[in-house]
Tab-separated table of C-alpha atoms in Angstrom:
chain	number	residue	atom	x	y	z
G	102	MET	CA	385.734	242.245	98.524
G	103	ALA	CA	384.256	245.000	100.702
G	104	CYS	CA	387.449	246.992	100.155
G	105	ARG	CA	386.979	246.593	96.380
G	106	THR	CA	383.435	248.003	96.467
G	107	VAL	CA	384.674	250.886	98.655
G	108	CYS	CA	387.389	251.635	96.105
G	109	GLN	CA	384.825	251.506	93.283
G	110	LEU	CA	382.500	253.855	95.202
G	111	LEU	CA	385.373	256.284	95.740
G	112	GLN	CA	386.243	256.145	92.048
G	113	ARG	CA	382.604	256.789	91.195
G	114	ARG	CA	382.459	259.825	93.473
G	115	LEU	CA	385.685	261.227	92.024
G	116	ALA	CA	384.497	260.461	88.489
G	117	SER	CA	381.152	262.208	88.985
G	118	SER	CA	382.876	265.339	90.287
G	119	ALA	CA	384.977	265.426	87.132
G	120	ALA	CA	381.840	265.051	85.021
G	121	SER	CA	380.310	268.171	86.550
G	122	VAL	CA	382.682	270.130	84.294
G	123	ARG	CA	380.617	269.838	81.071
G	124	LEU	CA	382.855	268.902	78.182
G	125	SER	CA	381.643	269.000	74.634
G	126	PRO	CA	380.997	265.604	73.015
G	127	ALA	CA	384.019	265.980	70.730
G	128	GLU	CA	386.298	266.579	73.698
G	129	VAL	CA	384.824	263.602	75.546
G	130	ARG	CA	385.483	261.422	72.515
G	131	GLY	CA	389.026	262.728	72.184
G	132	GLN	CA	389.711	262.023	75.826
G	133	ARG	CA	388.321	258.470	75.554
G	134	SER	CA	390.372	257.814	72.454
G	135	ALA	CA	393.513	259.129	74.188
G	136	VAL	CA	393.016	256.786	77.169
G	137	PHE	CA	392.420	253.913	74.731
G	138	SER	CA	395.599	254.677	72.773
G	139	ARG	CA	397.581	254.912	75.964
G	140	GLU	CA	396.345	251.529	77.194
G	141	GLN	CA	396.949	250.007	73.745
G	142	ALA	CA	400.543	251.304	73.709
G	143	ARG	CA	401.071	249.987	77.229
G	144	GLN	CA	399.833	246.518	76.264
G	145	ARG	CA	402.047	246.481	73.188
G	146	ALA	CA	405.054	247.489	75.273
G	147	LEU	CA	404.603	244.290	77.344
G	148	TYR	CA	406.397	242.422	74.499
G	149	PRO	CA	409.601	244.441	73.931
G	150	ARG	CA	411.497	241.545	72.285
G	151	THR	CA	410.049	239.752	69.273
G	152	GLU	CA	409.114	236.216	70.309
G	153	LYS	CA	407.818	233.708	67.796
G	154	ILE	CA	404.669	231.637	68.081
G	155	GLU	CA	403.384	228.870	65.825
G	156	VAL	CA	399.917	229.222	64.422
G	157	THR	CA	398.300	226.138	62.800
G	158	LEU	CA	395.650	226.962	60.238
G	159	GLN	CA	392.352	225.050	60.211
G	160	ILE	CA	390.969	226.401	56.947
G	161	PRO	CA	389.335	224.059	54.372
G	162	GLY	CA	392.030	223.410	51.795
G	163	LEU	CA	394.884	224.614	54.015
G	164	GLN	CA	394.528	222.207	56.934
G	165	GLY	CA	397.609	221.985	59.069
G	166	THR	CA	399.550	224.820	57.428
G	167	LEU	CA	401.991	226.242	59.968
G	168	LEU	CA	402.587	229.994	60.189
G	169	VAL	CA	405.366	231.426	62.352
G	170	MET	CA	404.081	234.720	63.738
G	171	ASN	CA	405.161	237.291	66.325
G	172	LYS	CA	403.810	237.051	69.853
G	173	GLY	CA	401.668	239.940	70.989
G	174	VAL	CA	401.924	241.716	67.629
G	175	SER	CA	400.460	239.409	64.970
G	176	THR	CA	396.713	239.279	64.612
G	177	PRO	CA	394.526	236.811	62.685
G	178	HIS	CA	394.288	239.593	60.088
G	179	SER	CA	398.056	239.448	59.556
G	180	CYS	CA	397.825	235.640	59.283
G	181	ALA	CA	395.214	236.098	56.561
G	182	ARG	CA	397.510	238.538	54.744
G	183	HIS	CA	400.051	235.744	54.433
G	184	LEU	CA	397.456	233.762	52.442
G	185	THR	CA	395.540	235.542	49.673
G	186	GLU	CA	393.563	238.752	49.323
G	187	TRP	CA	390.298	236.799	49.332
G	188	TYR	CA	390.944	235.657	52.905
G	189	VAL	CA	391.663	239.222	53.972
G	190	THR	CA	388.491	240.712	52.456
G	191	SER	CA	386.064	237.910	53.273
G	192	SER	CA	387.010	236.887	56.819
G	193	ALA	CA	384.836	238.513	59.425
G	194	LEU	CA	385.818	236.678	62.621
G	195	ALA	CA	388.486	234.215	63.739
G	196	LEU	CA	388.298	231.079	65.874
G	197	VAL	CA	391.388	230.643	68.044
G	198	ASP	CA	391.436	227.232	69.772
G	199	GLY	CA	387.661	227.127	69.347
G	200	ASN	CA	387.019	230.556	70.930
G	201	PRO	CA	385.663	233.470	68.912
G	202	TRP	CA	388.464	236.018	68.529
G	203	PRO	CA	388.225	239.506	66.945
G	204	LEU	CA	390.270	239.709	63.798
G	205	HIS	CA	392.496	242.595	64.943
G	206	GLN	CA	393.316	241.280	68.421
G	207	PRO	CA	396.953	240.169	68.855
G	208	LEU	CA	397.693	236.463	69.383
G	209	THR	CA	399.547	235.689	72.591
G	210	GLN	CA	400.449	231.987	72.295
G	211	SER	CA	400.793	229.121	69.826
G	212	CYS	CA	397.317	228.102	68.781
G	213	SER	CA	395.098	226.791	65.990
G	214	LEU	CA	393.389	229.416	63.886
G	215	SER	CA	390.400	229.283	61.551
G	216	LEU	CA	388.958	232.249	59.668
G	217	LEU	CA	385.167	232.499	59.518
G	218	THR	CA	383.225	234.063	56.656
G	219	PHE	CA	379.528	234.754	56.080
G	220	LYS	CA	379.044	231.789	53.761
G	221	ASP	CA	380.370	228.990	56.000
G	222	THR	CA	378.321	225.887	56.775
G	223	ASP	CA	377.816	227.217	60.335
G	224	PRO	CA	377.847	231.029	60.341
G	225	LEU	CA	375.912	231.500	63.611
G	226	LEU	CA	378.807	233.153	65.475
G	227	VAL	CA	379.578	235.409	62.545
G	228	ASN	CA	375.907	236.430	62.219
G	229	GLN	CA	375.668	237.375	65.889
G	230	ALA	CA	378.972	239.287	65.726
G	231	TYR	CA	377.768	241.113	62.614
G	232	TRP	CA	374.483	242.060	64.296
G	233	ARG	CA	376.382	243.392	67.310
G	234	SER	CA	378.748	245.364	65.082
G	235	CYS	CA	375.884	246.949	63.143
G	236	ALA	CA	374.234	247.969	66.410
G	237	ALA	CA	377.553	249.454	67.600
G	238	LEU	CA	377.782	251.372	64.319
G	239	LEU	CA	374.244	252.641	64.863
G	240	GLY	CA	375.206	253.871	68.317
G	241	GLN	CA	378.210	255.649	66.853
G	242	VAL	CA	376.098	257.325	64.173
G	243	LEU	CA	373.565	258.503	66.772
G	244	GLU	CA	376.335	259.974	68.933
G	245	ASP	CA	377.655	261.909	65.965
G	246	ALA	CA	374.318	262.964	64.516
G	247	PHE	CA	373.066	265.562	66.972
G	248	LYS	CA	374.372	269.098	67.523
G	249	GLU	CA	376.767	269.780	70.390
G	250	ASP	CA	374.033	271.324	72.581
G	251	PHE	CA	372.156	268.023	72.807
G	252	SER	CA	373.543	265.124	74.810
G	253	VAL	CA	373.213	261.524	73.621
G	254	GLU	CA	373.636	258.616	76.025
G	255	LEU	CA	373.969	255.098	74.674
G	256	ILE	CA	372.510	252.832	77.324
G	257	ARG	CA	373.238	249.417	75.948
G	258	VAL	CA	373.024	247.160	72.946
G	259	PRO	CA	370.541	244.367	73.703
G	260	GLU	CA	371.454	240.913	72.395
G	261	VAL	CA	368.848	240.268	69.731
G	262	LEU	CA	368.520	237.166	67.561
G	263	VAL	CA	369.023	237.627	63.852
G	264	THR	CA	365.562	236.151	63.093
G	265	SER	CA	363.877	239.033	64.930
G	266	GLY	CA	364.473	241.186	61.848
G	267	ALA	CA	366.449	244.205	63.099
G	268	PHE	CA	369.347	245.105	65.366
G	269	CYS	CA	368.646	247.667	68.095
G	270	CYS	CA	370.481	250.160	70.215
G	271	ASP	CA	368.901	251.667	73.333
G	272	VAL	CA	369.641	255.358	73.639
G	273	VAL	CA	368.580	258.308	75.792
G	274	LEU	CA	368.530	261.725	74.168
G	275	ASP	CA	368.705	265.175	75.735
G	276	PRO	CA	365.551	266.120	77.767
G	277	GLN	CA	365.006	269.009	75.326
G	278	LEU	CA	364.342	266.404	72.629
G	279	ASP	CA	361.656	264.494	74.547
G	280	ALA	CA	358.955	265.696	72.191
G	281	TRP	CA	361.010	265.009	69.042
G	282	ASN	CA	359.973	262.135	66.822
G	283	PRO	CA	362.196	261.212	63.912
G	284	SER	CA	360.802	261.907	60.456
G	285	GLU	CA	361.714	259.960	57.353
G	286	GLU	CA	364.200	262.657	56.385
G	287	SER	CA	366.055	262.364	59.681
G	288	LEU	CA	366.202	258.569	59.390
G	289	ARG	CA	367.588	258.963	55.901
G	290	SER	CA	370.261	261.380	57.074
G	291	LEU	CA	371.226	258.913	59.835
G	292	THR	CA	371.498	256.232	57.154
G	293	ARG	CA	373.756	258.528	55.135
G	294	GLY	CA	375.987	259.039	58.171
G	295	ALA	CA	376.252	255.264	58.581
G	296	GLN	CA	377.035	254.825	54.867
G	297	GLN	CA	379.856	257.355	55.193
G	298	LEU	CA	381.348	255.374	58.062
G	299	ILE	CA	381.041	252.177	56.027
G	300	HIS	CA	382.713	253.831	53.064
G	301	ARG	CA	385.682	254.881	55.218
G	302	ASP	CA	386.237	251.164	56.012
G	303	LEU	CA	387.371	251.712	59.603
G	304	PRO	CA	388.615	248.692	61.547
G	305	TRP	CA	387.139	247.833	64.937
G	306	GLU	CA	390.251	247.691	67.147
G	307	PRO	CA	389.706	245.452	70.165
G	308	LEU	CA	391.349	245.921	73.528
G	309	GLU	CA	390.962	243.807	76.638
G	310	VAL	CA	391.201	246.021	79.731
G	311	VAL	CA	390.747	245.701	83.478
G	312	PRO	CA	387.678	247.474	84.943
G	313	PRO	CA	389.547	250.496	86.444
G	314	VAL	CA	390.881	251.487	83.013
G	315	ALA	CA	387.410	251.049	81.485
G	316	LEU	CA	385.912	253.179	84.236
G	317	GLU	CA	388.500	255.859	83.460
G	318	VAL	CA	387.611	255.737	79.750
G	319	PHE	CA	383.925	256.235	80.520
G	320	SER	CA	384.504	258.678	83.366
G	321	HIS	CA	381.944	261.107	81.947
G	322	SER	CA	379.074	258.668	81.627
G	323	ARG	CA	377.310	257.091	84.619
G	324	CYS	CA	375.350	254.474	82.697
G	325	LYS	CA	378.442	253.311	80.819
G	326	GLN	CA	380.262	252.847	84.103
G	327	GLU	CA	377.401	250.703	85.388
G	328	GLU	CA	377.559	248.670	82.224
G	329	VAL	CA	381.313	248.188	82.738
G	330	GLU	CA	380.665	246.870	86.229
G	331	GLU	CA	377.954	244.527	84.928
G	332	LYS	CA	380.165	243.133	82.188
G	333	SER	CA	383.188	242.679	84.431
G	334	ALA	CA	381.026	240.801	86.939
G	335	GLN	CA	379.751	238.508	84.162
G	336	SER	CA	383.050	237.797	82.418
G	337	PRO	CA	385.118	234.816	83.714
G	338	LYS	CA	388.424	236.728	83.752
G	339	GLY	CA	386.979	239.956	85.156
G	340	THR	CA	388.135	241.999	82.150
G	341	VAL	CA	386.113	244.090	79.730
G	342	MET	CA	386.432	244.305	75.914
G	343	LEU	CA	386.610	247.798	74.473
G	344	TYR	CA	386.432	248.492	70.733
G	345	ARG	CA	387.563	251.626	68.947
G	346	CYS	CA	386.208	252.649	65.563
G	347	GLY	CA	387.605	255.901	64.217
G	348	ASP	CA	387.652	258.023	67.351
G	349	HIS	CA	384.686	256.428	69.142
G	350	VAL	CA	385.335	253.971	71.947
G	351	LEU	CA	382.556	251.501	72.687
G	352	LEU	CA	381.794	248.641	75.003
G	353	SER	CA	380.539	245.353	73.667
G	354	GLY	CA	379.212	242.092	75.070
G	355	GLY	CA	380.863	239.896	72.453
G	356	PRO	CA	383.292	239.950	69.531
G	357	LEU	CA	382.686	242.381	66.666
G	358	VAL	CA	383.540	241.808	63.021
G	359	ALA	CA	386.759	243.075	61.471
G	360	ARG	CA	385.805	246.400	59.864
G	361	THR	CA	382.914	248.629	58.821
G	362	GLY	CA	383.579	247.963	55.135
G	363	LEU	CA	382.103	244.457	55.473
G	364	CYS	CA	378.556	245.913	55.558
G	365	SER	CA	377.131	246.877	52.198
G	366	GLN	CA	373.387	247.507	52.546
G	367	TYR	CA	372.711	249.487	55.731
G	368	GLU	CA	369.593	251.434	56.702
G	369	VAL	CA	368.383	252.979	59.938
G	370	THR	CA	364.741	251.949	59.965
G	371	ALA	CA	363.076	253.394	63.075
G	372	ILE	CA	363.491	255.011	66.489
G	373	HIS	CA	360.764	253.872	68.915
G	374	PRO	CA	360.185	255.517	72.329
G	375	LEU	CA	360.149	252.886	75.074
G	376	GLY	CA	358.842	255.050	77.895
G	377	GLU	CA	360.411	256.697	80.919
G	378	GLY	CA	363.324	254.778	82.369
G	379	GLU	CA	366.282	255.101	84.682
G	380	TRP	CA	368.131	257.756	82.669
G	381	GLY	CA	365.245	259.566	80.976
G	382	LEU	CA	363.114	258.789	77.942
G	383	HIS	CA	364.486	255.498	76.601
G	384	ARG	CA	364.403	255.099	72.860
G	385	ARG	CA	365.146	252.038	70.768
G	386	ALA	CA	366.875	252.785	67.482
G	387	GLN	CA	366.565	249.956	64.969
G	388	GLY	CA	368.269	249.209	61.716
G	389	LEU	CA	368.800	246.565	59.058
G	390	SER	CA	371.990	245.607	57.321
G	391	LEU	CA	373.509	242.947	55.089
G	392	PRO	CA	377.164	242.182	54.334
G	393	PHE	CA	378.596	242.649	50.860
G	394	GLN	CA	378.765	238.901	50.188
G	395	LEU	CA	375.031	238.439	50.850
G	396	GLN	CA	373.440	241.364	49.053
G	397	ALA	CA	369.682	241.260	48.670
G	398	HIS	CA	367.660	242.131	45.582
G	399	HIS	CA	365.761	245.393	46.071
G	400	THR	CA	362.361	243.638	46.271
G	401	VAL	CA	363.608	241.345	49.048
G	402	TRP	CA	365.301	244.289	50.785
G	403	ARG	CA	362.086	246.303	50.777
G	404	LYS	CA	360.162	243.461	52.470
G	405	LEU	CA	362.836	242.939	55.123
G	406	ARG	CA	363.009	246.682	55.727
G	407	SER	CA	359.271	247.020	56.286
G	408	ARG	CA	359.575	244.288	58.895
G	409	ALA	CA	362.563	246.026	60.530
G	410	GLU	CA	360.458	249.158	61.143
G	411	LYS	CA	358.323	247.320	63.722
G	412	LEU	CA	359.417	247.442	67.354
G	413	VAL	CA	361.658	244.523	68.293
G	414	GLU	CA	360.859	242.939	71.651
G	415	VAL	CA	364.007	241.957	73.497
G	416	PRO	CA	363.817	238.309	74.799
G	417	THR	CA	363.043	237.233	78.386
G	418	GLY	CA	366.183	237.777	80.519
G	419	SER	CA	366.755	241.374	79.556
G	420	ALA	CA	363.025	241.911	78.916
G	421	ASN	CA	362.582	241.853	82.687
G	422	GLU	CA	365.291	244.490	82.832
G	423	ALA	CA	363.615	246.622	80.196
G	424	VAL	CA	360.208	246.209	81.791
G	425	SER	CA	361.546	247.165	85.222
G	426	ASP	CA	363.186	250.196	83.612
G	427	THR	CA	359.977	251.329	81.972
G	428	LEU	CA	357.833	250.648	85.018
G	429	THR	CA	360.043	252.731	87.344
G	430	PRO	CA	358.203	256.020	87.844
G	431	PRO	CA	360.534	258.980	87.330
G	432	SER	CA	359.826	260.514	90.760
G	433	ALA	CA	360.815	257.332	92.686
G	434	PRO	CA	364.323	257.250	94.195
G	435	LYS	CA	367.008	255.491	92.144
G	436	GLN	CA	366.685	251.739	92.710
G	437	THR	CA	369.478	249.181	92.975
G	438	PRO	CA	371.195	248.547	89.623
G	439	PRO	CA	369.357	245.921	87.580
G	440	HIS	CA	372.297	243.507	87.221
G	441	THR	CA	371.599	242.064	90.678
G	442	ALA	CA	368.265	240.728	89.301
G	443	GLN	CA	370.223	238.660	86.697
G	444	GLN	CA	372.365	237.099	89.439
X	218	MET	CA	360.472	228.683	-9.592
X	219	ARG	CA	363.275	231.036	-10.592
X	220	LEU	CA	366.639	229.688	-9.553
X	221	ASN	CA	368.333	232.642	-7.814
X	222	ILE	CA	371.090	233.286	-5.293
X	223	GLN	CA	368.550	233.798	-2.440
X	224	MET	CA	367.710	230.099	-2.620
X	225	LEU	CA	371.244	229.230	-1.494
X	226	ILE	CA	371.261	231.702	1.443
X	227	SER	CA	369.243	230.386	4.402
X	228	HIS	CA	368.715	233.577	6.431
X	229	GLY	CA	365.620	233.331	8.648
X	230	ARG	CA	364.746	229.742	7.750
X	231	VAL	CA	363.812	227.872	10.956
X	232	ALA	CA	362.957	224.419	9.631
X	233	ARG	CA	365.854	221.993	10.141
X	234	LYS	CA	366.929	219.435	7.525
X	235	MET	CA	367.881	216.058	8.962
X	236	GLY	CA	368.940	212.838	7.235
X	237	LEU	CA	368.159	212.155	3.562
X	238	GLY	CA	364.932	214.172	3.215
X	239	PRO	CA	361.647	215.006	5.002
X	240	GLU	CA	360.540	211.352	5.225
X	241	SER	CA	363.944	210.312	6.562
X	242	ARG	CA	363.766	213.138	9.079
X	243	ILE	CA	360.397	211.923	10.406
X	244	ASN	CA	361.687	208.349	10.639
X	245	MET	CA	364.763	209.466	12.582
X	246	LEU	CA	362.615	211.492	14.969
X	247	ARG	CA	360.313	208.528	15.384
X	248	ASN	CA	363.198	206.331	16.435
X	249	ILE	CA	364.532	208.917	18.847
X	250	LEU	CA	361.073	209.459	20.325
X	251	THR	CA	360.614	205.719	20.833
X	252	GLY	CA	363.935	205.609	22.668
X	253	LEU	CA	362.833	208.550	24.809
X	254	VAL	CA	359.543	206.891	25.768
X	255	ARG	CA	361.325	203.631	26.595
X	256	HIS	CA	364.225	205.074	28.645
X	257	GLU	CA	362.790	208.473	29.728
X	258	ARG	CA	366.252	210.060	29.451
X	259	ILE	CA	368.377	209.936	26.304
X	260	GLU	CA	371.517	211.531	24.922
X	261	THR	CA	371.579	212.795	21.329
X	262	THR	CA	372.906	215.688	19.280
X	263	ARG	CA	371.568	219.114	20.133
X	264	GLY	CA	369.632	219.680	16.923
X	265	ARG	CA	367.898	216.287	17.108
X	266	ALA	CA	367.001	216.755	20.800
X	267	ASP	CA	365.525	220.159	20.023
X	268	GLU	CA	363.438	218.725	17.137
X	269	VAL	CA	362.197	215.745	19.157
X	270	ARG	CA	361.062	217.983	22.038
X	271	PHE	CA	358.165	219.365	20.030
X	272	TYR	CA	356.979	215.918	19.004
X	273	ALA	CA	357.481	214.446	22.483
X	274	GLU	CA	355.246	217.070	24.057
X	275	LYS	CA	352.615	216.787	21.323
X	276	LEU	CA	352.556	213.005	21.860
X	277	ILE	CA	351.837	213.510	25.565
X	278	ASP	CA	349.024	215.911	24.683
X	279	TYR	CA	347.490	213.226	22.473
X	280	ALA	CA	348.014	210.559	25.154
X	281	LYS	CA	346.116	212.718	27.645
X	282	LYS	CA	342.991	212.284	25.523
X	283	GLY	CA	342.904	208.625	26.629
X	284	ASP	CA	343.470	205.315	24.842
X	285	THR	CA	339.807	205.018	23.791
X	286	ASP	CA	340.262	208.055	21.504
X	287	GLU	CA	340.695	206.977	17.865
X	288	LYS	CA	343.074	209.735	16.827
X	289	ALA	CA	345.227	209.396	19.942
X	290	MET	CA	345.682	205.651	19.345
X	291	LYS	CA	346.556	206.233	15.672
X	292	MET	CA	349.178	208.821	16.629
X	293	ALA	CA	350.703	206.603	19.305
X	294	ASN	CA	350.743	203.698	16.878
X	295	PHE	CA	352.517	205.745	14.229
X	296	TRP	CA	355.117	207.404	16.438
X	297	LEU	CA	356.084	204.466	18.634
X	298	THR	CA	357.859	201.845	16.561
X	299	GLU	CA	358.073	199.386	19.483
X	300	LYS	CA	354.450	198.533	20.158
X	301	ASP	CA	354.959	197.467	23.791
X	302	LEU	CA	355.450	201.141	24.656
X	303	ILE	CA	351.894	202.157	23.697
X	304	PRO	CA	350.431	200.918	27.016
X	305	LYS	CA	353.334	202.614	28.869
X	306	LEU	CA	352.520	205.900	27.160
X	307	PHE	CA	348.816	205.812	28.038
X	308	LYS	CA	349.075	204.235	31.477
X	309	VAL	CA	352.287	205.729	32.902
X	310	LEU	CA	353.299	208.935	31.106
X	311	ALA	CA	349.850	210.479	30.517
X	312	PRO	CA	348.707	210.228	34.195
X	313	ARG	CA	352.075	211.608	35.322
X	314	PHE	CA	351.491	214.872	33.454
X	315	GLU	CA	347.776	215.253	34.210
X	316	THR	CA	348.177	218.383	36.334
X	317	GLN	CA	350.788	220.069	34.083
X	318	PRO	CA	349.514	222.013	31.069
X	319	LYS	CA	352.682	222.339	29.005
X	320	ALA	CA	356.333	221.624	29.790
X	321	TYR	CA	356.828	217.851	29.976
X	322	THR	CA	360.429	217.629	28.821
X	323	ARG	CA	363.749	219.077	29.902
X	324	MET	CA	366.809	219.524	27.711
X	325	ALA	CA	370.298	220.002	29.171
X	326	ARG	CA	373.394	220.617	27.085
X	327	ILE	CA	376.452	218.483	27.724
X	328	PRO	CA	380.070	218.588	26.500
X	329	ASN	CA	380.753	217.729	22.857
X	330	ARG	CA	380.988	214.106	21.725
X	331	GLU	CA	384.467	212.563	21.953
X	332	ASN	CA	384.374	211.274	18.348
X	333	LEU	CA	386.051	212.975	15.409
X	334	ASP	CA	382.863	214.922	14.612
X	335	LYS	CA	382.864	216.652	18.044
X	336	ALA	CA	379.104	216.983	17.789
X	337	ALA	CA	377.288	219.246	20.256
X	338	MET	CA	375.322	216.890	22.513
X	339	ALA	CA	372.272	217.257	24.727
X	340	VAL	CA	370.334	215.136	27.192
X	341	LEU	CA	366.564	215.046	26.766
X	342	GLU	CA	364.306	213.696	29.505
X	343	TYR	CA	360.695	213.498	30.516
X	344	LYS	CA	360.129	215.287	33.855
X	345	GLY	CA	359.341	213.079	36.817
X	346	ASN	CA	361.703	210.320	35.682
X	347	PRO	CA	363.167	207.985	38.340
X	348	PHE	CA	366.812	208.977	37.753
X	349	PRO	CA	368.818	211.472	39.908
X	350	PRO	CA	368.394	215.112	38.792
X	351	LEU	CA	370.608	216.485	36.020
X	352	GLN	CA	371.138	219.978	37.422
X	353	THR	CA	370.615	220.792	41.099
X	354	ALA	CA	369.825	224.445	41.855
X	355	LYS	CA	372.671	225.681	44.075
X	356	ARG	CA	371.071	226.980	47.224
X	357	ASP	CA	372.867	229.010	49.831
X	358	ASN	CA	373.163	227.503	53.288
X	359	GLU	CA	369.967	227.832	55.383
X	360	LEU	CA	371.916	229.465	58.228
X	361	THR	CA	373.368	232.471	56.345
X	362	LEU	CA	372.319	235.914	57.566
X	363	ILE	CA	369.965	236.709	54.710
X	364	ASN	CA	368.264	233.281	54.901
X	365	GLN	CA	367.771	233.657	58.651
X	366	LEU	CA	366.220	237.104	58.148
X	367	LEU	CA	363.916	235.694	55.481
X	368	LYS	CA	362.991	232.778	57.745
X	369	GLY	CA	361.984	235.246	60.482
X	370	TYR	CA	360.000	237.211	57.886
X	371	ARG	CA	358.148	234.100	56.694
X	372	GLU	CA	357.359	233.007	60.268
X	373	GLU	CA	355.961	236.423	61.098
X	374	ARG	CA	353.777	236.389	58.000
X	375	ALA	CA	352.518	232.917	58.912
X	376	GLN	CA	351.742	234.116	62.458
X	377	GLN	CA	349.842	237.121	61.122
X	378	ALA	CA	347.865	234.938	58.724
X	379	ALA	CA	347.024	232.513	61.546
X	380	ALA	CA	345.953	235.412	63.782
X	381	LYS	CA	343.736	236.762	60.992
X	382	ARG	CA	342.115	233.372	60.512
X	383	GLN	CA	341.492	233.177	64.278
X	384	ASP	CA	339.838	236.617	64.197
X	385	ILE	CA	337.606	235.651	61.296
X	386	LEU	CA	336.568	232.448	63.079
């Protein structure tokens, strides 16, 4: 175990020396996407011969239907394509043997599959996945929005309950932008960027990777590497889930929905400054969104939106984290990473 | 009056003709209204249900005046052919609709009659009757995303209202 931490420290040192060569954001994204594609191709090459698996469907009306699919290649999305178009467009998440499973992740063994939509009797998992996906989309929009001279660091996506009214994404902007406060026009242009991504209907491609590969993907971002270490420590198998949307690679704590086209109403509502933290001035970007099957009337939407503009307090466990971040004075030496407090 | 073609064309005429003439029409409506007061939910043809609705609601308005009122008792006596329903009207139906100003009845259309005439049918009922509801409003599941957001919104509003009341006190 000591040897593992030494190896990680060495990797960190080597990674930080590479980061001293400032690449433009577009190049960083291209590099991340290339590493992702390479790992994806490598994982696909693990199944050179087509082996068959049996997938039993647990969908109301199609209980017990048996589908014969390919191992390591077929995804729940391809199972849905064998049914009807309605299943393809409306399913947001899949349940494989009772575990939430992203729709585009390949199936590796014979299992039971059920497709979850937004209008099920128990859509809690789907709601949380949707909230996480919208926050990931917000992070992507923020990364794209600013000019190349300004750096944008996504710190993390706090797990917020749906009843709190808005999804949030914690971000640190370039120090030159410390005095900048977003006007209504800038929020509207961020919303337009998000709507463009939604219109392109990009799928969120999942990939389960071991921590060294994830650290290589995020070799230019210190806080992302820390997040990778946190997540790998928390997960039972020690792996980390990466998602790619377009050419952005992101890290996520749980499954995301199938594609960006599932959102219909999407608005970026506010960006609140949280105070000085570990990486600079922390800001919380908030937004509100609804899927296309649950569209709101404009009167209802306006009320929900006015609520989403208020600052969302993140609940207790990570609130301690956030509080400790904000209370750290900037001149103090860098303290131990906050994930030890959770353990 | 002059007998002309316009007399045969009925454009814009709202008054319905039922039965053998105006007296027959009133008698038919009286019978249907008595059945409605006795059973509180009846099934008739669409035109008859629509006609009876007006008289059913007017009867309740008269019943609200109380059974000591001369005119109200005369009306109830005329319209209800079975005289054991007069106490039911004044003692059960009138108190039920005390708080409501207007709409006491509900009409729902049902598939056509199976007989040769294939008449368009309707169900007419007094609100607040003891039977199961005719049409349930289809509500989305409480746990869908939009309902959860609205629940959070309502709770926040309630909290703000409670906080305001605390401040005032």
